[in-house]
């Protein structure tokens, strides 16, 4: 099975409009994983598509600004138009607007950074945050992680439909998949989840933020000292509940 089939779960079909769109999306996905700029031949090999097909799609994506070609190396990378589209998308998400008034109060109560986390295709993206006052000279960049390796990701993946859950399983190893299979029911019913945040120290605490229909639209997360987990969970839950009421009235 090619890397393309592993990512999509289906045989790549290059014929017709649907196949063209699927293949273009696949190339964007491959460009998002690995070096900032990649060779045409590498993309063809990883995607399982022919060299002429990859070249044609990359040229079209470059014209649209979704892909850029480094003039020195002739390698391809993600294009700047994706920034505009992603910002437009995030600006229109009701859950971000609903959570916005609560980020700073929760940050100030917990004295740590607070994050809004979204789930997509087996991964989680930390898309917005209120940084703690003592964060230091370097801000943490936006993160995208395999969902099942984070507390908010476990909550959101557990609530996803079966294809969404399978996408999360595909990004982790067999031991992690076994753990997830045993814990999915618990993760889905939990008011909050925790996971050791080894790289950042302390414990990551996350809670779901239900939309107007009771399904998690996002998660709210913070990393705190182990002894502060109950307090952090309480503040995050209150903020999530308040935002959820706003979403329910939208």
PDB file of C-alpha atoms in Angstrom:
ATOM      1  CA  UNK A   1       0.000   0.000   0.000  1.00  0.00           C
ATOM      2  CA  UNK A   2       1.355   3.444  -0.901  1.00  0.00           C
ATOM      3  CA  UNK A   3       1.648   6.313   1.555  1.00  0.00           C
ATOM      4  CA  UNK A   4      -1.261   7.911  -0.286  1.00  0.00           C
ATOM      5  CA  UNK A   5      -3.479   4.922   0.437  1.00  0.00           C
ATOM      6  CA  UNK A   6      -2.367   4.883   4.071  1.00  0.00           C
ATOM      7  CA  UNK A   7      -3.335   8.524   4.492  1.00  0.00           C
ATOM      8  CA  UNK A   8      -6.652   8.397   2.659  1.00  0.00           C
ATOM      9  CA  UNK A   9      -7.705   4.840   3.397  1.00  0.00           C
ATOM     10  CA  UNK A  10      -8.749   4.428  -0.251  1.00  0.00           C
ATOM     11  CA  UNK A  11      -7.163   3.666  -3.586  1.00  0.00           C
ATOM     12  CA  UNK A  12      -6.175   6.901  -5.291  1.00  0.00           C
ATOM     13  CA  UNK A  13      -8.240   7.592  -8.406  1.00  0.00           C
ATOM     14  CA  UNK A  14      -6.664  10.159 -10.716  1.00  0.00           C
ATOM     15  CA  UNK A  15      -9.537  10.184 -13.211  1.00  0.00           C
ATOM     16  CA  UNK A  16     -12.264  12.816 -13.226  1.00  0.00           C
ATOM     17  CA  UNK A  17     -12.854  15.962 -11.232  1.00  0.00           C
ATOM     18  CA  UNK A  18     -13.256  14.166  -7.898  1.00  0.00           C
ATOM     19  CA  UNK A  19     -10.020  12.279  -8.423  1.00  0.00           C
ATOM     20  CA  UNK A  20      -8.197  15.496  -9.335  1.00  0.00           C
ATOM     21  CA  UNK A  21      -9.402  17.260  -6.202  1.00  0.00           C
ATOM     22  CA  UNK A  22      -8.528  14.268  -4.050  1.00  0.00           C
ATOM     23  CA  UNK A  23      -5.045  14.093  -5.523  1.00  0.00           C
ATOM     24  CA  UNK A  24      -4.480  17.823  -5.069  1.00  0.00           C
ATOM     25  CA  UNK A  25      -5.547  17.538  -1.426  1.00  0.00           C
ATOM     26  CA  UNK A  26      -3.204  14.581  -1.013  1.00  0.00           C
ATOM     27  CA  UNK A  27      -0.244  16.584  -2.312  1.00  0.00           C
ATOM     28  CA  UNK A  28      -1.039  19.432   0.075  1.00  0.00           C
ATOM     29  CA  UNK A  29      -1.155  16.924   2.912  1.00  0.00           C
ATOM     30  CA  UNK A  30       2.197  15.434   1.903  1.00  0.00           C
ATOM     31  CA  UNK A  31       3.751  18.897   1.664  1.00  0.00           C
ATOM     32  CA  UNK A  32       2.584  19.623   5.210  1.00  0.00           C
ATOM     33  CA  UNK A  33       4.541  16.631   6.515  1.00  0.00           C
ATOM     34  CA  UNK A  34       8.318  16.637   6.323  1.00  0.00           C
ATOM     35  CA  UNK A  35      10.785  19.246   5.026  1.00  0.00           C
ATOM     36  CA  UNK A  36       9.480  22.699   4.169  1.00  0.00           C
ATOM     37  CA  UNK A  37      10.287  22.096   0.476  1.00  0.00           C
ATOM     38  CA  UNK A  38      10.239  18.728  -1.276  1.00  0.00           C
ATOM     39  CA  UNK A  39      11.337  17.345  -4.616  1.00  0.00           C
ATOM     40  CA  UNK A  40       8.876  16.549  -7.376  1.00  0.00           C
ATOM     41  CA  UNK A  41      10.118  12.969  -7.608  1.00  0.00           C
ATOM     42  CA  UNK A  42       9.733  12.456  -3.851  1.00  0.00           C
ATOM     43  CA  UNK A  43       6.146  13.668  -3.968  1.00  0.00           C
ATOM     44  CA  UNK A  44       5.374  11.359  -6.881  1.00  0.00           C
ATOM     45  CA  UNK A  45       6.833   8.387  -5.029  1.00  0.00           C
ATOM     46  CA  UNK A  46       5.048   9.164  -1.765  1.00  0.00           C
ATOM     47  CA  UNK A  47       1.707   9.860  -3.407  1.00  0.00           C
ATOM     48  CA  UNK A  48       1.729   6.917  -5.795  1.00  0.00           C
ATOM     49  CA  UNK A  49       0.845   9.289  -8.646  1.00  0.00           C
ATOM     50  CA  UNK A  50       2.694   9.561 -11.937  1.00  0.00           C
ATOM     51  CA  UNK A  51       5.353  12.240 -12.333  1.00  0.00           C
ATOM     52  CA  UNK A  52       3.390  14.142 -15.038  1.00  0.00           C
ATOM     53  CA  UNK A  53       0.245  14.126 -12.881  1.00  0.00           C
ATOM     54  CA  UNK A  54       2.097  15.473  -9.847  1.00  0.00           C
ATOM     55  CA  UNK A  55       3.807  18.142 -11.947  1.00  0.00           C
ATOM     56  CA  UNK A  56       0.508  19.252 -13.482  1.00  0.00           C
ATOM     57  CA  UNK A  57      -1.242  19.456 -10.112  1.00  0.00           C
ATOM     58  CA  UNK A  58       1.626  21.325  -8.477  1.00  0.00           C
ATOM     59  CA  UNK A  59       1.650  23.884 -11.294  1.00  0.00           C
ATOM     60  CA  UNK A  60      -2.084  24.500 -10.803  1.00  0.00           C
ATOM     61  CA  UNK A  61      -1.704  24.743  -7.031  1.00  0.00           C
ATOM     62  CA  UNK A  62       1.206  27.157  -7.479  1.00  0.00           C
ATOM     63  CA  UNK A  63      -0.870  29.432  -9.686  1.00  0.00           C
ATOM     64  CA  UNK A  64      -3.549  29.434  -6.959  1.00  0.00           C
ATOM     65  CA  UNK A  65      -0.969  30.326  -4.288  1.00  0.00           C
ATOM     66  CA  UNK A  66      -1.617  27.120  -2.361  1.00  0.00           C
ATOM     67  CA  UNK A  67       1.865  25.837  -3.229  1.00  0.00           C
ATOM     68  CA  UNK A  68       5.128  27.694  -3.829  1.00  0.00           C
ATOM     69  CA  UNK A  69       8.265  26.647  -5.696  1.00  0.00           C
ATOM     70  CA  UNK A  70      11.652  27.618  -4.332  1.00  0.00           C
ATOM     71  CA  UNK A  71      13.440  29.335  -7.259  1.00  0.00           C
ATOM     72  CA  UNK A  72      16.834  28.117  -6.074  1.00  0.00           C
ATOM     73  CA  UNK A  73      16.135  24.430  -5.493  1.00  0.00           C
ATOM     74  CA  UNK A  74      12.970  24.037  -7.652  1.00  0.00           C
ATOM     75  CA  UNK A  75      11.441  22.168  -4.727  1.00  0.00           C
ATOM     76  CA  UNK A  76       7.839  22.652  -3.670  1.00  0.00           C
ATOM     77  CA  UNK A  77       6.311  23.754  -0.376  1.00  0.00           C
ATOM     78  CA  UNK A  78       3.018  24.998   1.010  1.00  0.00           C
ATOM     79  CA  UNK A  79       2.008  28.410  -0.317  1.00  0.00           C
ATOM     80  CA  UNK A  80       1.071  31.667   1.432  1.00  0.00           C
ATOM     81  CA  UNK A  81      -2.548  31.586   0.254  1.00  0.00           C
ATOM     82  CA  UNK A  82      -3.148  28.851   2.834  1.00  0.00           C
ATOM     83  CA  UNK A  83      -2.511  31.423   5.576  1.00  0.00           C
ATOM     84  CA  UNK A  84      -5.283  33.689   4.334  1.00  0.00           C
ATOM     85  CA  UNK A  85      -7.704  30.807   3.923  1.00  0.00           C
ATOM     86  CA  UNK A  86      -6.941  29.351   7.343  1.00  0.00           C
ATOM     87  CA  UNK A  87      -7.361  32.730   9.031  1.00  0.00           C
ATOM     88  CA  UNK A  88     -10.671  33.298   7.234  1.00  0.00           C
ATOM     89  CA  UNK A  89     -11.819  29.862   8.334  1.00  0.00           C
ATOM     90  CA  UNK A  90     -10.867  30.392  11.968  1.00  0.00           C
ATOM     91  CA  UNK A  91     -12.422  33.862  12.050  1.00  0.00           C
ATOM     92  CA  UNK A  92     -15.774  32.351  11.114  1.00  0.00           C
ATOM     93  CA  UNK A  93     -15.784  29.529  13.669  1.00  0.00           C
ATOM     94  CA  UNK A  94     -18.472  30.238  16.290  1.00  0.00           C
ATOM     95  CA  UNK A  95     -16.637  28.235  18.957  1.00  0.00           C
ATOM     96  CA  UNK A  96     -13.602  30.546  18.831  1.00  0.00           C
ATOM     97  CA  UNK A  97     -15.818  33.596  19.226  1.00  0.00           C
ATOM     98  CA  UNK A  98     -17.703  31.944  22.072  1.00  0.00           C
ATOM     99  CA  UNK A  99     -14.520  31.007  23.953  1.00  0.00           C
ATOM    100  CA  UNK A 100     -12.681  34.275  23.405  1.00  0.00           C
ATOM    101  CA  UNK A 101     -14.078  36.163  26.453  1.00  0.00           C
ATOM    102  CA  UNK A 102     -13.010  33.365  28.814  1.00  0.00           C
ATOM    103  CA  UNK A 103      -9.387  32.784  27.813  1.00  0.00           C
ATOM    104  CA  UNK A 104      -7.875  35.667  29.752  1.00  0.00           C
ATOM    105  CA  UNK A 105      -9.869  35.108  32.990  1.00  0.00           C
ATOM    106  CA  UNK A 106      -8.923  31.404  33.004  1.00  0.00           C
ATOM    107  CA  UNK A 107      -5.294  32.232  32.239  1.00  0.00           C
ATOM    108  CA  UNK A 108      -5.191  34.738  35.096  1.00  0.00           C
ATOM    109  CA  UNK A 109      -6.828  32.302  37.505  1.00  0.00           C
ATOM    110  CA  UNK A 110      -4.459  29.454  36.662  1.00  0.00           C
ATOM    111  CA  UNK A 111      -1.314  31.510  35.891  1.00  0.00           C
ATOM    112  CA  UNK A 112      -0.627  29.393  32.828  1.00  0.00           C
ATOM    113  CA  UNK A 113      -1.325  29.513  29.105  1.00  0.00           C
ATOM    114  CA  UNK A 114      -4.766  28.380  27.963  1.00  0.00           C
ATOM    115  CA  UNK A 115      -5.351  26.843  24.524  1.00  0.00           C
ATOM    116  CA  UNK A 116      -8.283  26.273  22.189  1.00  0.00           C
ATOM    117  CA  UNK A 117      -7.845  22.994  20.335  1.00  0.00           C
ATOM    118  CA  UNK A 118      -9.599  21.715  17.192  1.00  0.00           C
ATOM    119  CA  UNK A 119      -9.751  18.185  15.791  1.00  0.00           C
ATOM    120  CA  UNK A 120      -9.206  17.305  12.142  1.00  0.00           C
ATOM    121  CA  UNK A 121      -8.393  14.030  10.400  1.00  0.00           C
ATOM    122  CA  UNK A 122      -6.830  12.302  13.380  1.00  0.00           C
ATOM    123  CA  UNK A 123      -4.782  15.298  14.541  1.00  0.00           C
ATOM    124  CA  UNK A 124      -5.384  18.252  16.816  1.00  0.00           C
ATOM    125  CA  UNK A 125      -4.412  21.846  16.113  1.00  0.00           C
ATOM    126  CA  UNK A 126      -3.799  24.319  18.932  1.00  0.00           C
ATOM    127  CA  UNK A 127      -5.335  27.256  17.078  1.00  0.00           C
ATOM    128  CA  UNK A 128      -5.693  30.008  19.685  1.00  0.00           C
ATOM    129  CA  UNK A 129      -4.368  30.760  23.147  1.00  0.00           C
ATOM    130  CA  UNK A 130      -3.899  33.227  25.940  1.00  0.00           C
ATOM    131  CA  UNK A 131      -0.251  33.148  26.998  1.00  0.00           C
ATOM    132  CA  UNK A 132       0.787  33.221  30.631  1.00  0.00           C
ATOM    133  CA  UNK A 133       2.562  36.340  31.865  1.00  0.00           C
ATOM    134  CA  UNK A 134       5.742  34.387  32.692  1.00  0.00           C
ATOM    135  CA  UNK A 135       6.000  32.592  29.360  1.00  0.00           C
ATOM    136  CA  UNK A 136       9.424  34.126  28.790  1.00  0.00           C
ATOM    137  CA  UNK A 137      10.936  35.635  25.646  1.00  0.00           C
ATOM    138  CA  UNK A 138       9.803  32.849  23.313  1.00  0.00           C
ATOM    139  CA  UNK A 139       6.170  32.104  22.510  1.00  0.00           C
ATOM    140  CA  UNK A 140       5.235  28.516  21.819  1.00  0.00           C
ATOM    141  CA  UNK A 141       4.397  28.120  18.111  1.00  0.00           C
ATOM    142  CA  UNK A 142       1.081  26.791  16.922  1.00  0.00           C
ATOM    143  CA  UNK A 143       1.101  23.023  17.260  1.00  0.00           C
ATOM    144  CA  UNK A 144      -0.384  20.135  15.334  1.00  0.00           C
ATOM    145  CA  UNK A 145      -0.120  16.773  17.099  1.00  0.00           C
ATOM    146  CA  UNK A 146      -1.486  13.244  16.689  1.00  0.00           C
ATOM    147  CA  UNK A 147      -4.734  13.483  18.618  1.00  0.00           C
ATOM    148  CA  UNK A 148      -4.257  10.429  20.816  1.00  0.00           C
ATOM    149  CA  UNK A 149      -1.014  11.805  22.249  1.00  0.00           C
ATOM    150  CA  UNK A 150      -2.716  14.819  23.816  1.00  0.00           C
ATOM    151  CA  UNK A 151      -5.447  15.266  26.408  1.00  0.00           C
ATOM    152  CA  UNK A 152      -7.714  17.424  24.214  1.00  0.00           C
ATOM    153  CA  UNK A 153      -7.122  15.123  21.273  1.00  0.00           C
ATOM    154  CA  UNK A 154      -8.246  12.066  23.222  1.00  0.00           C
ATOM    155  CA  UNK A 155     -11.484  13.807  24.155  1.00  0.00           C
ATOM    156  CA  UNK A 156     -12.201  15.030  20.641  1.00  0.00           C
ATOM    157  CA  UNK A 157     -11.212  11.788  18.889  1.00  0.00           C
ATOM    158  CA  UNK A 158     -13.323   9.731  21.292  1.00  0.00           C
ATOM    159  CA  UNK A 159     -16.368  11.808  20.318  1.00  0.00           C
ATOM    160  CA  UNK A 160     -15.640  11.618  16.589  1.00  0.00           C
ATOM    161  CA  UNK A 161     -17.519   9.304  14.249  1.00  0.00           C
ATOM    162  CA  UNK A 162     -15.912   5.978  13.363  1.00  0.00           C
ATOM    163  CA  UNK A 163     -13.945   7.294  10.339  1.00  0.00           C
ATOM    164  CA  UNK A 164     -12.681  10.170  12.487  1.00  0.00           C
ATOM    165  CA  UNK A 165     -11.686   7.758  15.235  1.00  0.00           C
ATOM    166  CA  UNK A 166      -9.937   5.467  12.752  1.00  0.00           C
ATOM    167  CA  UNK A 167      -7.975   8.469  11.421  1.00  0.00           C
ATOM    168  CA  UNK A 168      -6.641   9.082  14.932  1.00  0.00           C
ATOM    169  CA  UNK A 169      -5.702   5.421  15.374  1.00  0.00           C
ATOM    170  CA  UNK A 170      -3.774   5.475  12.090  1.00  0.00           C
ATOM    171  CA  UNK A 171      -1.350   8.100  13.420  1.00  0.00           C
ATOM    172  CA  UNK A 172      -0.105   6.153  16.467  1.00  0.00           C
ATOM    173  CA  UNK A 173       1.625   2.834  17.098  1.00  0.00           C
ATOM    174  CA  UNK A 174       0.034  -0.490  18.035  1.00  0.00           C
ATOM    175  CA  UNK A 175       0.436  -0.025  21.799  1.00  0.00           C
ATOM    176  CA  UNK A 176      -1.240   3.371  21.645  1.00  0.00           C
ATOM    177  CA  UNK A 177      -4.033   1.945  19.502  1.00  0.00           C
ATOM    178  CA  UNK A 178      -4.656  -0.810  22.045  1.00  0.00           C
ATOM    179  CA  UNK A 179      -4.809   1.734  24.877  1.00  0.00           C
ATOM    180  CA  UNK A 180      -7.179   3.925  22.887  1.00  0.00           C
ATOM    181  CA  UNK A 181      -9.506   1.002  22.140  1.00  0.00           C
ATOM    182  CA  UNK A 182      -9.726   0.192  25.852  1.00  0.00           C
ATOM    183  CA  UNK A 183     -10.197   3.809  26.933  1.00  0.00           C
ATOM    184  CA  UNK A 184     -12.450   5.306  24.257  1.00  0.00           C
ATOM    185  CA  UNK A 185     -15.639   4.896  26.279  1.00  0.00           C
ATOM    186  CA  UNK A 186     -14.029   6.531  29.318  1.00  0.00           C
ATOM    187  CA  UNK A 187     -12.541   9.362  27.257  1.00  0.00           C
ATOM    188  CA  UNK A 188     -15.949  10.036  25.699  1.00  0.00           C
ATOM    189  CA  UNK A 189     -17.768  10.280  29.032  1.00  0.00           C
ATOM    190  CA  UNK A 190     -15.096  12.114  31.051  1.00  0.00           C
ATOM    191  CA  UNK A 191     -15.694  15.711  32.153  1.00  0.00           C
ATOM    192  CA  UNK A 192     -11.954  16.282  31.761  1.00  0.00           C
ATOM    193  CA  UNK A 193      -8.844  14.319  30.807  1.00  0.00           C
ATOM    194  CA  UNK A 194      -5.208  14.634  31.783  1.00  0.00           C
ATOM    195  CA  UNK A 195      -1.927  13.493  30.279  1.00  0.00           C
ATOM    196  CA  UNK A 196       1.667  14.022  31.371  1.00  0.00           C
ATOM    197  CA  UNK A 197       3.231  16.887  29.436  1.00  0.00           C
ATOM    198  CA  UNK A 198       6.827  15.730  29.600  1.00  0.00           C
ATOM    199  CA  UNK A 199       8.286  18.284  27.185  1.00  0.00           C
ATOM    200  CA  UNK A 200       6.574  21.230  28.865  1.00  0.00           C
ATOM    201  CA  UNK A 201       6.509  19.844  32.405  1.00  0.00           C
ATOM    202  CA  UNK A 202       3.435  19.262  34.525  1.00  0.00           C
ATOM    203  CA  UNK A 203       0.117  17.830  33.375  1.00  0.00           C
ATOM    204  CA  UNK A 204      -2.055  18.837  30.440  1.00  0.00           C
ATOM    205  CA  UNK A 205      -5.716  19.167  31.430  1.00  0.00           C
ATOM    206  CA  UNK A 206      -8.441  19.335  28.785  1.00  0.00           C
ATOM    207  CA  UNK A 207     -12.219  19.647  28.704  1.00  0.00           C
ATOM    208  CA  UNK A 208     -14.702  19.401  25.819  1.00  0.00           C
ATOM    209  CA  UNK A 209     -16.590  22.467  24.604  1.00  0.00           C
ATOM    210  CA  UNK A 210     -20.000  21.228  23.370  1.00  0.00           C
ATOM    211  CA  UNK A 211     -21.790  22.992  20.547  1.00  0.00           C
ATOM    212  CA  UNK A 212     -25.514  23.714  20.542  1.00  0.00           C
ATOM    213  CA  UNK A 213     -26.241  20.033  19.894  1.00  0.00           C
ATOM    214  CA  UNK A 214     -24.056  18.671  22.672  1.00  0.00           C
ATOM    215  CA  UNK A 215     -21.207  17.531  20.428  1.00  0.00           C
ATOM    216  CA  UNK A 216     -17.691  18.838  21.207  1.00  0.00           C
ATOM    217  CA  UNK A 217     -16.827  21.625  18.778  1.00  0.00           C
ATOM    218  CA  UNK A 218     -13.409  22.128  20.375  1.00  0.00           C
ATOM    219  CA  UNK A 219     -11.481  21.488  23.549  1.00  0.00           C
ATOM    220  CA  UNK A 220     -10.015  23.872  26.094  1.00  0.00           C
ATOM    221  CA  UNK A 221      -6.633  22.907  27.548  1.00  0.00           C
ATOM    222  CA  UNK A 222      -3.962  24.101  29.959  1.00  0.00           C
ATOM    223  CA  UNK A 223      -0.743  22.610  31.348  1.00  0.00           C
ATOM    224  CA  UNK A 224      -0.395  22.936  35.120  1.00  0.00           C
ATOM    225  CA  UNK A 225       1.544  21.473  38.030  1.00  0.00           C
ATOM    226  CA  UNK A 226       0.249  18.082  39.136  1.00  0.00           C
ATOM    227  CA  UNK A 227      -1.254  19.468  42.333  1.00  0.00           C
ATOM    228  CA  UNK A 228      -3.222  22.114  40.429  1.00  0.00           C
ATOM    229  CA  UNK A 229      -5.166  19.685  38.231  1.00  0.00           C
ATOM    230  CA  UNK A 230      -8.482  19.842  40.162  1.00  0.00           C
ATOM    231  CA  UNK A 231      -8.451  23.648  40.187  1.00  0.00           C
ATOM    232  CA  UNK A 232      -7.549  23.806  36.497  1.00  0.00           C
ATOM    233  CA  UNK A 233     -10.277  21.338  35.556  1.00  0.00           C
ATOM    234  CA  UNK A 234     -12.876  23.354  37.468  1.00  0.00           C
ATOM    235  CA  UNK A 235     -11.947  26.636  35.753  1.00  0.00           C
ATOM    236  CA  UNK A 236     -11.792  25.041  32.306  1.00  0.00           C
ATOM    237  CA  UNK A 237     -15.155  23.316  32.775  1.00  0.00           C
ATOM    238  CA  UNK A 238     -16.847  26.556  33.822  1.00  0.00           C
ATOM    239  CA  UNK A 239     -15.433  28.376  30.800  1.00  0.00           C
ATOM    240  CA  UNK A 240     -16.454  25.554  28.466  1.00  0.00           C
ATOM    241  CA  UNK A 241     -19.979  25.504  29.887  1.00  0.00           C
ATOM    242  CA  UNK A 242     -20.332  29.270  29.486  1.00  0.00           C
ATOM    243  CA  UNK A 243     -19.114  29.124  25.893  1.00  0.00           C
ATOM    244  CA  UNK A 244     -21.431  26.199  25.201  1.00  0.00           C
ATOM    245  CA  UNK A 245     -24.429  28.229  26.360  1.00  0.00           C
ATOM    246  CA  UNK A 246     -23.412  30.957  23.928  1.00  0.00           C
ATOM    247  CA  UNK A 247     -23.192  28.400  21.117  1.00  0.00           C
ATOM    248  CA  UNK A 248     -26.593  27.022  22.057  1.00  0.00           C
ATOM    249  CA  UNK A 249     -28.151  30.463  21.616  1.00  0.00           C
ATOM    250  CA  UNK A 250     -26.446  31.061  18.262  1.00  0.00           C
TER     251      UNK A 250
END
